[in-house]
PDB file of N, CA and C in Angstrom:
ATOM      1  N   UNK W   1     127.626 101.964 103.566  1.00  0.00           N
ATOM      2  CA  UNK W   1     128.128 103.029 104.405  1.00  0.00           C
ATOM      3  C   UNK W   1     127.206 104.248 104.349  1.00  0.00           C
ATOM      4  N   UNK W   2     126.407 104.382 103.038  1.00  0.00           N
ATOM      5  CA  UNK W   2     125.743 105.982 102.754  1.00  0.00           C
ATOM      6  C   UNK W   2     124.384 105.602 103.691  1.00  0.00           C
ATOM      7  N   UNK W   3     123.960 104.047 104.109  1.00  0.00           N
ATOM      8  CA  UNK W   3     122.645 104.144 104.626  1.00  0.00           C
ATOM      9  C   UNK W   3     123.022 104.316 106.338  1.00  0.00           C
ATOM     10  N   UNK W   4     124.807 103.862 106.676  1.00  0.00           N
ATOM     11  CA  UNK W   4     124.258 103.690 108.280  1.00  0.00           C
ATOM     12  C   UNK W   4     124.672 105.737 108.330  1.00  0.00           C
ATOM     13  N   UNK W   5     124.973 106.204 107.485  1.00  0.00           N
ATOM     14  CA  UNK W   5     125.911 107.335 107.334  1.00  0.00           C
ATOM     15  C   UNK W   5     124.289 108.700 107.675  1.00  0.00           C
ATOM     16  N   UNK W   6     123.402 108.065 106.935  1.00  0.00           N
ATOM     17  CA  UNK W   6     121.946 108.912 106.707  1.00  0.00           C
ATOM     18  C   UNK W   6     120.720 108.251 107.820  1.00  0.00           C
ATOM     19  N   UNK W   7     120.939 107.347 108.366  1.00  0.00           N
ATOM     20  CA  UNK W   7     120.198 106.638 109.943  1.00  0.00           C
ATOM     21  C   UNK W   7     120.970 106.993 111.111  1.00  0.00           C
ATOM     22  N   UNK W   8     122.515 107.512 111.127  1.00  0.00           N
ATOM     23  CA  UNK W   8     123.013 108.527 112.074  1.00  0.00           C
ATOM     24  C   UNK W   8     122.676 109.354 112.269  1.00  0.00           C
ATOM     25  N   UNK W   9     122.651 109.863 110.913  1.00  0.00           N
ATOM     26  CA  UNK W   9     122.358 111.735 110.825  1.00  0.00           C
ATOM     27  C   UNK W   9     121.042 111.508 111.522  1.00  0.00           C
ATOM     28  N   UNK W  10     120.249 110.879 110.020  1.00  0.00           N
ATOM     29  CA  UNK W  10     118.632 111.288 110.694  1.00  0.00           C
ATOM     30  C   UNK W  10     118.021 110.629 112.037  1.00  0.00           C
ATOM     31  N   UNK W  11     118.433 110.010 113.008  1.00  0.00           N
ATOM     32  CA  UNK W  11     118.663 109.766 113.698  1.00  0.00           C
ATOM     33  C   UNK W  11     118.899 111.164 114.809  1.00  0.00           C
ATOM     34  N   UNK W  12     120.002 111.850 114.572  1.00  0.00           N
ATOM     35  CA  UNK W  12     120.485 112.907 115.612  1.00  0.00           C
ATOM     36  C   UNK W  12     119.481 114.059 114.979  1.00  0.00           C
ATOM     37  N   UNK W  13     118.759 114.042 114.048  1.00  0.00           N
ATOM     38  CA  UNK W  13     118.037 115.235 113.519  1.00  0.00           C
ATOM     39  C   UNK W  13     116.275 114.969 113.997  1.00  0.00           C
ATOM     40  N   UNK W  14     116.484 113.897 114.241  1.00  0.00           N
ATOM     41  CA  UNK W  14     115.124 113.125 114.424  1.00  0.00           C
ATOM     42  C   UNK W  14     113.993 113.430 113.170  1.00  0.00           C
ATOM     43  N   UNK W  15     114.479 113.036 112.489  1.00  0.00           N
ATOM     44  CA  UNK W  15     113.559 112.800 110.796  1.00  0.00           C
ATOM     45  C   UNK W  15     113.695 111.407 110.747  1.00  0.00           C
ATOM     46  N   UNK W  16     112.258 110.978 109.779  1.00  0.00           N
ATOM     47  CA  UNK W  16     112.378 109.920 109.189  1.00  0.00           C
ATOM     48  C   UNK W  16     113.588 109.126 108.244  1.00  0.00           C
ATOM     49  N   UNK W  17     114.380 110.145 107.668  1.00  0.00           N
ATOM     50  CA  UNK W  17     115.778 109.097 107.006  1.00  0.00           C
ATOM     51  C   UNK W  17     115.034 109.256 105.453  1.00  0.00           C
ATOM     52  N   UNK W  18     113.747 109.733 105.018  1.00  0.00           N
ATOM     53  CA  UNK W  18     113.487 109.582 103.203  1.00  0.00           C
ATOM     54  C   UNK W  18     113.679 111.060 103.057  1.00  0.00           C
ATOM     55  N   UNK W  19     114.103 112.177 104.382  1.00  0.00           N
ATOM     56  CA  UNK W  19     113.873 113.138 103.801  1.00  0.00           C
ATOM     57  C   UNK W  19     116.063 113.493 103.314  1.00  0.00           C
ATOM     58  N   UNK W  20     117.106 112.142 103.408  1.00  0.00           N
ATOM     59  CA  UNK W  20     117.834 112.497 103.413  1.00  0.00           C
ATOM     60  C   UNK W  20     118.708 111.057 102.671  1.00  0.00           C
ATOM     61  N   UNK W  21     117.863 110.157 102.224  1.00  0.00           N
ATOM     62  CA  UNK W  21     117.902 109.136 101.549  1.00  0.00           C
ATOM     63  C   UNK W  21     118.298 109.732  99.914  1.00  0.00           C
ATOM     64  N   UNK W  22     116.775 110.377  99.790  1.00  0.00           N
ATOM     65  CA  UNK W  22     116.568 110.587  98.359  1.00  0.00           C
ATOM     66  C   UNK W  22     118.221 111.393  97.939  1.00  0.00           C
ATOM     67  N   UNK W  23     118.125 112.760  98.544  1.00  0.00           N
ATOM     68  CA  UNK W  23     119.185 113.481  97.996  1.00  0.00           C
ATOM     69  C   UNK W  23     121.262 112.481  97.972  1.00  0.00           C
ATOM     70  N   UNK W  24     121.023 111.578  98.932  1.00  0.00           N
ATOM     71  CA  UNK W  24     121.783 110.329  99.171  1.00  0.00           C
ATOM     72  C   UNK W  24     122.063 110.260  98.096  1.00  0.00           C
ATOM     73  N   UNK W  25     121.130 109.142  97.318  1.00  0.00           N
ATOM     74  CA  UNK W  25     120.746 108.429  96.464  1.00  0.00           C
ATOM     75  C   UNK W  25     121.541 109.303  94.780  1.00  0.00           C
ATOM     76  N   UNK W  26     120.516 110.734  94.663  1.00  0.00           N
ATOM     77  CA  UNK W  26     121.253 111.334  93.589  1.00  0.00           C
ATOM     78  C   UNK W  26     122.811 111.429  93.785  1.00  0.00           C
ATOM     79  N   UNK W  27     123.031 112.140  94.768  1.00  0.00           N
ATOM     80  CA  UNK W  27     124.379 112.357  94.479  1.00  0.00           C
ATOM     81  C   UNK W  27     124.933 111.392  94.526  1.00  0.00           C
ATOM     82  N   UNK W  28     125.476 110.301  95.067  1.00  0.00           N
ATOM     83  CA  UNK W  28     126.479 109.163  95.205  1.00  0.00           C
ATOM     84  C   UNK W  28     126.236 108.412  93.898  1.00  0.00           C
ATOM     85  N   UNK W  29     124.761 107.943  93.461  1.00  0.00           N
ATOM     86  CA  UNK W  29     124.936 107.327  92.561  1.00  0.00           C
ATOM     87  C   UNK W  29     124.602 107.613  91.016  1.00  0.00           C
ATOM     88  N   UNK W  30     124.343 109.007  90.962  1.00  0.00           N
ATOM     89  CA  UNK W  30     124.105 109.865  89.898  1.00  0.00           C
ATOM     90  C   UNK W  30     122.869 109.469  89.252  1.00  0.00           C
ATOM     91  N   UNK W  31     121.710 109.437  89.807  1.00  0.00           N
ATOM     92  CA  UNK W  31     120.184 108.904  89.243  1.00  0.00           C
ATOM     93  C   UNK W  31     119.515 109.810  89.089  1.00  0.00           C
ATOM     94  N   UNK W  32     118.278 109.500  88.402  1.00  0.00           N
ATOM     95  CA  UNK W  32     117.290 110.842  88.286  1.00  0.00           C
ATOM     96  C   UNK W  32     116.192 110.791  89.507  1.00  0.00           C
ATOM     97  N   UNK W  33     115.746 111.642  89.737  1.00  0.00           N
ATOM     98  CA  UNK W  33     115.065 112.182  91.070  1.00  0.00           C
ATOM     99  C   UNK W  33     113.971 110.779  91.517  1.00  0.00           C
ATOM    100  N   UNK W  34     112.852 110.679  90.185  1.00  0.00           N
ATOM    101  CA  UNK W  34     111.824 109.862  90.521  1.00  0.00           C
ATOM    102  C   UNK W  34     112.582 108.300  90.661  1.00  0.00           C
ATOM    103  N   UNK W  35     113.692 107.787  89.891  1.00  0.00           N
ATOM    104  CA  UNK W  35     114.153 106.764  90.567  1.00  0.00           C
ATOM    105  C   UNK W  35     114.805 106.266  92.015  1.00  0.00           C
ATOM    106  N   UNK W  36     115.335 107.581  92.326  1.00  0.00           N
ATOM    107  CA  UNK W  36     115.625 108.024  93.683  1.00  0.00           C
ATOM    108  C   UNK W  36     114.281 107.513  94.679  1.00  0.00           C
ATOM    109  N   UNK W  37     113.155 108.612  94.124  1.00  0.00           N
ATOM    110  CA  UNK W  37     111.975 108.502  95.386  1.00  0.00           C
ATOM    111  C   UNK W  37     111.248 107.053  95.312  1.00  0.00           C
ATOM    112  N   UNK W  38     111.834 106.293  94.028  1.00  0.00           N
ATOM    113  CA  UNK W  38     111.162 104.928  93.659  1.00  0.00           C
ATOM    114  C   UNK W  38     112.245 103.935  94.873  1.00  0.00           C
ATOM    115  N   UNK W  39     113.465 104.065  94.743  1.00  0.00           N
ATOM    116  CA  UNK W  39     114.395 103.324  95.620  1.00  0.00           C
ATOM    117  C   UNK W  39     113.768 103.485  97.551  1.00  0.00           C
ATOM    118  N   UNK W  40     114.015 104.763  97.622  1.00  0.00           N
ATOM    119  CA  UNK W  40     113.118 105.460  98.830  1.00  0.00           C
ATOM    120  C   UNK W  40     112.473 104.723  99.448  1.00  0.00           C
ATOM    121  N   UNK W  41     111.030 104.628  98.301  1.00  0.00           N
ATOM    122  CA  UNK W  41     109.891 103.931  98.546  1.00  0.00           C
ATOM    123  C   UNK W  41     110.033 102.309  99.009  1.00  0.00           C
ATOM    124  N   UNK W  42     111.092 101.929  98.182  1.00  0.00           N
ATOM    125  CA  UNK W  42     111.428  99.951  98.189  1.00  0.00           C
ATOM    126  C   UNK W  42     112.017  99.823  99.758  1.00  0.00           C
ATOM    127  N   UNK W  43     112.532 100.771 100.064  1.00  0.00           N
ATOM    128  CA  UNK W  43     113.917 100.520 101.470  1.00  0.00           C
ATOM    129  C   UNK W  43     112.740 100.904 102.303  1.00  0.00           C
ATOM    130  N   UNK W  44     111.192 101.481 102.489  1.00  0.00           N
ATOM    131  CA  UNK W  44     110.782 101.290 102.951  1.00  0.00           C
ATOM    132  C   UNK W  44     109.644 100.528 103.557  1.00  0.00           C
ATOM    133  N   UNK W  45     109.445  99.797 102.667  1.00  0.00           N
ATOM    134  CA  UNK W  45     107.890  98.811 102.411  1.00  0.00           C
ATOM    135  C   UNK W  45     108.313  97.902 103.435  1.00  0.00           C
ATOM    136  N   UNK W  46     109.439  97.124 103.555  1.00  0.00           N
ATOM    137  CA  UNK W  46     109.264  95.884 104.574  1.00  0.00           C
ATOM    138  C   UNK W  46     109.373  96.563 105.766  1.00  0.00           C
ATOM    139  N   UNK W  47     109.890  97.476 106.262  1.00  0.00           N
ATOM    140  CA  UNK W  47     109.417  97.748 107.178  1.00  0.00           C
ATOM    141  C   UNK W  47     108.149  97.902 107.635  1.00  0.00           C
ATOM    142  N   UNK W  48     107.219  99.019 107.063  1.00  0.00           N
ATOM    143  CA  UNK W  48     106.099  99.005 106.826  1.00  0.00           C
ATOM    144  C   UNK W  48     105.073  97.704 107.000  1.00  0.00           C
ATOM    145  N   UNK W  49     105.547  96.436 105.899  1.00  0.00           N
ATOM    146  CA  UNK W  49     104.818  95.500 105.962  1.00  0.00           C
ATOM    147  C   UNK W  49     105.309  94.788 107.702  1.00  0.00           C
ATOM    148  N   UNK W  50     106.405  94.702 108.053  1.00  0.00           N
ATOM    149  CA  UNK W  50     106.634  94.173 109.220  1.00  0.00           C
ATOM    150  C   UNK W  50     105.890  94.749 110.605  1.00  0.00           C
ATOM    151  N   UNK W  51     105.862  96.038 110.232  1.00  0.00           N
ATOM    152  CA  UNK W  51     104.822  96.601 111.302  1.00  0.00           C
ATOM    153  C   UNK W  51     103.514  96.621 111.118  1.00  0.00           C
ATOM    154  N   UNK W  52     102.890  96.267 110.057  1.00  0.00           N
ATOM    155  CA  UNK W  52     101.595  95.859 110.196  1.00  0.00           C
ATOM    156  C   UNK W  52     101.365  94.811 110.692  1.00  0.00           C
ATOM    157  N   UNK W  53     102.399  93.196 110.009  1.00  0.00           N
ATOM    158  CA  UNK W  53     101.874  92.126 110.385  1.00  0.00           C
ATOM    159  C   UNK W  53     102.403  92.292 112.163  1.00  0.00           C
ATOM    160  N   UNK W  54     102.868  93.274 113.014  1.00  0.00           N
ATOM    161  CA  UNK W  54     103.398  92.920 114.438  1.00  0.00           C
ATOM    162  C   UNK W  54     102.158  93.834 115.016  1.00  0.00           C
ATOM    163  N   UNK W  55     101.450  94.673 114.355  1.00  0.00           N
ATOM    164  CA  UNK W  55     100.328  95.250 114.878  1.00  0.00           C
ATOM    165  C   UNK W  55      99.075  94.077 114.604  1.00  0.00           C
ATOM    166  N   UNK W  56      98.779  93.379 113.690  1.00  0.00           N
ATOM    167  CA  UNK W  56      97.848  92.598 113.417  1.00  0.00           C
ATOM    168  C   UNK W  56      98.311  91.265 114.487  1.00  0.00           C
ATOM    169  N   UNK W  57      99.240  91.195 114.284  1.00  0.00           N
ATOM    170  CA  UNK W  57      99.737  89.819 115.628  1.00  0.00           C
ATOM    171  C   UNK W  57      99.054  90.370 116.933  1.00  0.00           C
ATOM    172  N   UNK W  58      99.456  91.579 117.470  1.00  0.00           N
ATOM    173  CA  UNK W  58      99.171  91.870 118.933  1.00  0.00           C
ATOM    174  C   UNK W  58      97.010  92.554 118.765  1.00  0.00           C
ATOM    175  N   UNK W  59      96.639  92.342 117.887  1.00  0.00           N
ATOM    176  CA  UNK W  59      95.458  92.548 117.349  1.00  0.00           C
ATOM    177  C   UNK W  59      95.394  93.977 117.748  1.00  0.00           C
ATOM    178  N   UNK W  60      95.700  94.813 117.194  1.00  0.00           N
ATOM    179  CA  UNK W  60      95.577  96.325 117.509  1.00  0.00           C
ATOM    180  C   UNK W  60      95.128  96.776 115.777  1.00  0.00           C
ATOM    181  N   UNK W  61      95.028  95.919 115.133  1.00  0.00           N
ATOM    182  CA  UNK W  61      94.668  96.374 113.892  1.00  0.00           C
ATOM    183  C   UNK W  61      92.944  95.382 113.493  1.00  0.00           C
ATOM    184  N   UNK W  62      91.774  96.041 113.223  1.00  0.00           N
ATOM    185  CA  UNK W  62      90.849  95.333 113.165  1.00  0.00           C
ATOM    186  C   UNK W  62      90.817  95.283 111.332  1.00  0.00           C
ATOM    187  N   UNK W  63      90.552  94.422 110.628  1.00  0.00           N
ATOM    188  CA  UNK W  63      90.862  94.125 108.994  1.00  0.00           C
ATOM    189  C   UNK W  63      90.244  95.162 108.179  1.00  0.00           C
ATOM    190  N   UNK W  64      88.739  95.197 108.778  1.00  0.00           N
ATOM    191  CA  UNK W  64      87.440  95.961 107.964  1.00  0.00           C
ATOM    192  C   UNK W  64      87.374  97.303 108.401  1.00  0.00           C
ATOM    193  N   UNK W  65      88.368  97.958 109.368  1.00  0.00           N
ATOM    194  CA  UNK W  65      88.297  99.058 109.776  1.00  0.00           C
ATOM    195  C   UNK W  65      89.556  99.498 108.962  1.00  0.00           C
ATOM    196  N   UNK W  66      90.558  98.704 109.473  1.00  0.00           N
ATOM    197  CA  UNK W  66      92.149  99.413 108.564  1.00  0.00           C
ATOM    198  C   UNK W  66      91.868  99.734 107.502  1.00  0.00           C
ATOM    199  N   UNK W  67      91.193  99.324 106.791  1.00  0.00           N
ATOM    200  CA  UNK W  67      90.963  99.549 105.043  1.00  0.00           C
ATOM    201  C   UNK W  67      90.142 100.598 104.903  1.00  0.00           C
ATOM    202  N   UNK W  68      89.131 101.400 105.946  1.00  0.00           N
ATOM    203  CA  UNK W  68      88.299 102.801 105.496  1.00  0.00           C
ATOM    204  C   UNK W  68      89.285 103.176 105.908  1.00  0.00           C
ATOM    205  N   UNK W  69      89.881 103.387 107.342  1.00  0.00           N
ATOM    206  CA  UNK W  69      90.414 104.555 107.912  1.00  0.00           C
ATOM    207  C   UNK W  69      91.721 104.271 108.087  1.00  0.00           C
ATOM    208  N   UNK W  70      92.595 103.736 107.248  1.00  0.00           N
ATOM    209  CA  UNK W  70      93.785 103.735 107.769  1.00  0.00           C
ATOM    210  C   UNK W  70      94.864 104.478 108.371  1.00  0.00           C
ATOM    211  N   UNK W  71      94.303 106.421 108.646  1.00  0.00           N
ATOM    212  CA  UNK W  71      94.727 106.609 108.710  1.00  0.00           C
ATOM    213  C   UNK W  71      94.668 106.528 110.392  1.00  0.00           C
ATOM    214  N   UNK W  72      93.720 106.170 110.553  1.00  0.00           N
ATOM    215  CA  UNK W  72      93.146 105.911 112.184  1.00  0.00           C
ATOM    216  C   UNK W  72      94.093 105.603 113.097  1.00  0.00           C
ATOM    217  N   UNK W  73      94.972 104.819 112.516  1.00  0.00           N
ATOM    218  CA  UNK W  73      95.982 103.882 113.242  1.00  0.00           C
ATOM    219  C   UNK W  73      97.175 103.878 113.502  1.00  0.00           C
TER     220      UNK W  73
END
């Protein structure tokens, strides 16, 4: 409920959702901060990885370039 509760919000705020995850995270489940931004980090990687491999599918990602400049992309 606290994730569709913080993809509403951030959603109607138009933020990414980690800037309202983390503070989520402490309060409901009483953790310390860096385990918080460690959870953060996990809820976001497959996404991440899913949009690379759907950018590398439609070849918009070249291998030997992503890796100097990733931020290029």
């Amino acid at each position: 409920m606290a994730g569709i509760g913080v993809g509403v919000f951030s959603s109607m705020l138009d933020v990414a959702g980690g800037e309202l995850i983390i503070p989520t995270i402490i309060l409901l489940f009483s953790v310390d901060i860096e385990l918080a931004g460690s959870l953060s980090l996990a809820i976001s990687i497959p996404t991440i990885i899913m949009g690379l491999v759907k950018y590398k599918n439609q070849q918009l990602l070249n291998g030997s370039n992503f890796l100097l400049f990733p931020s290029y992309y």
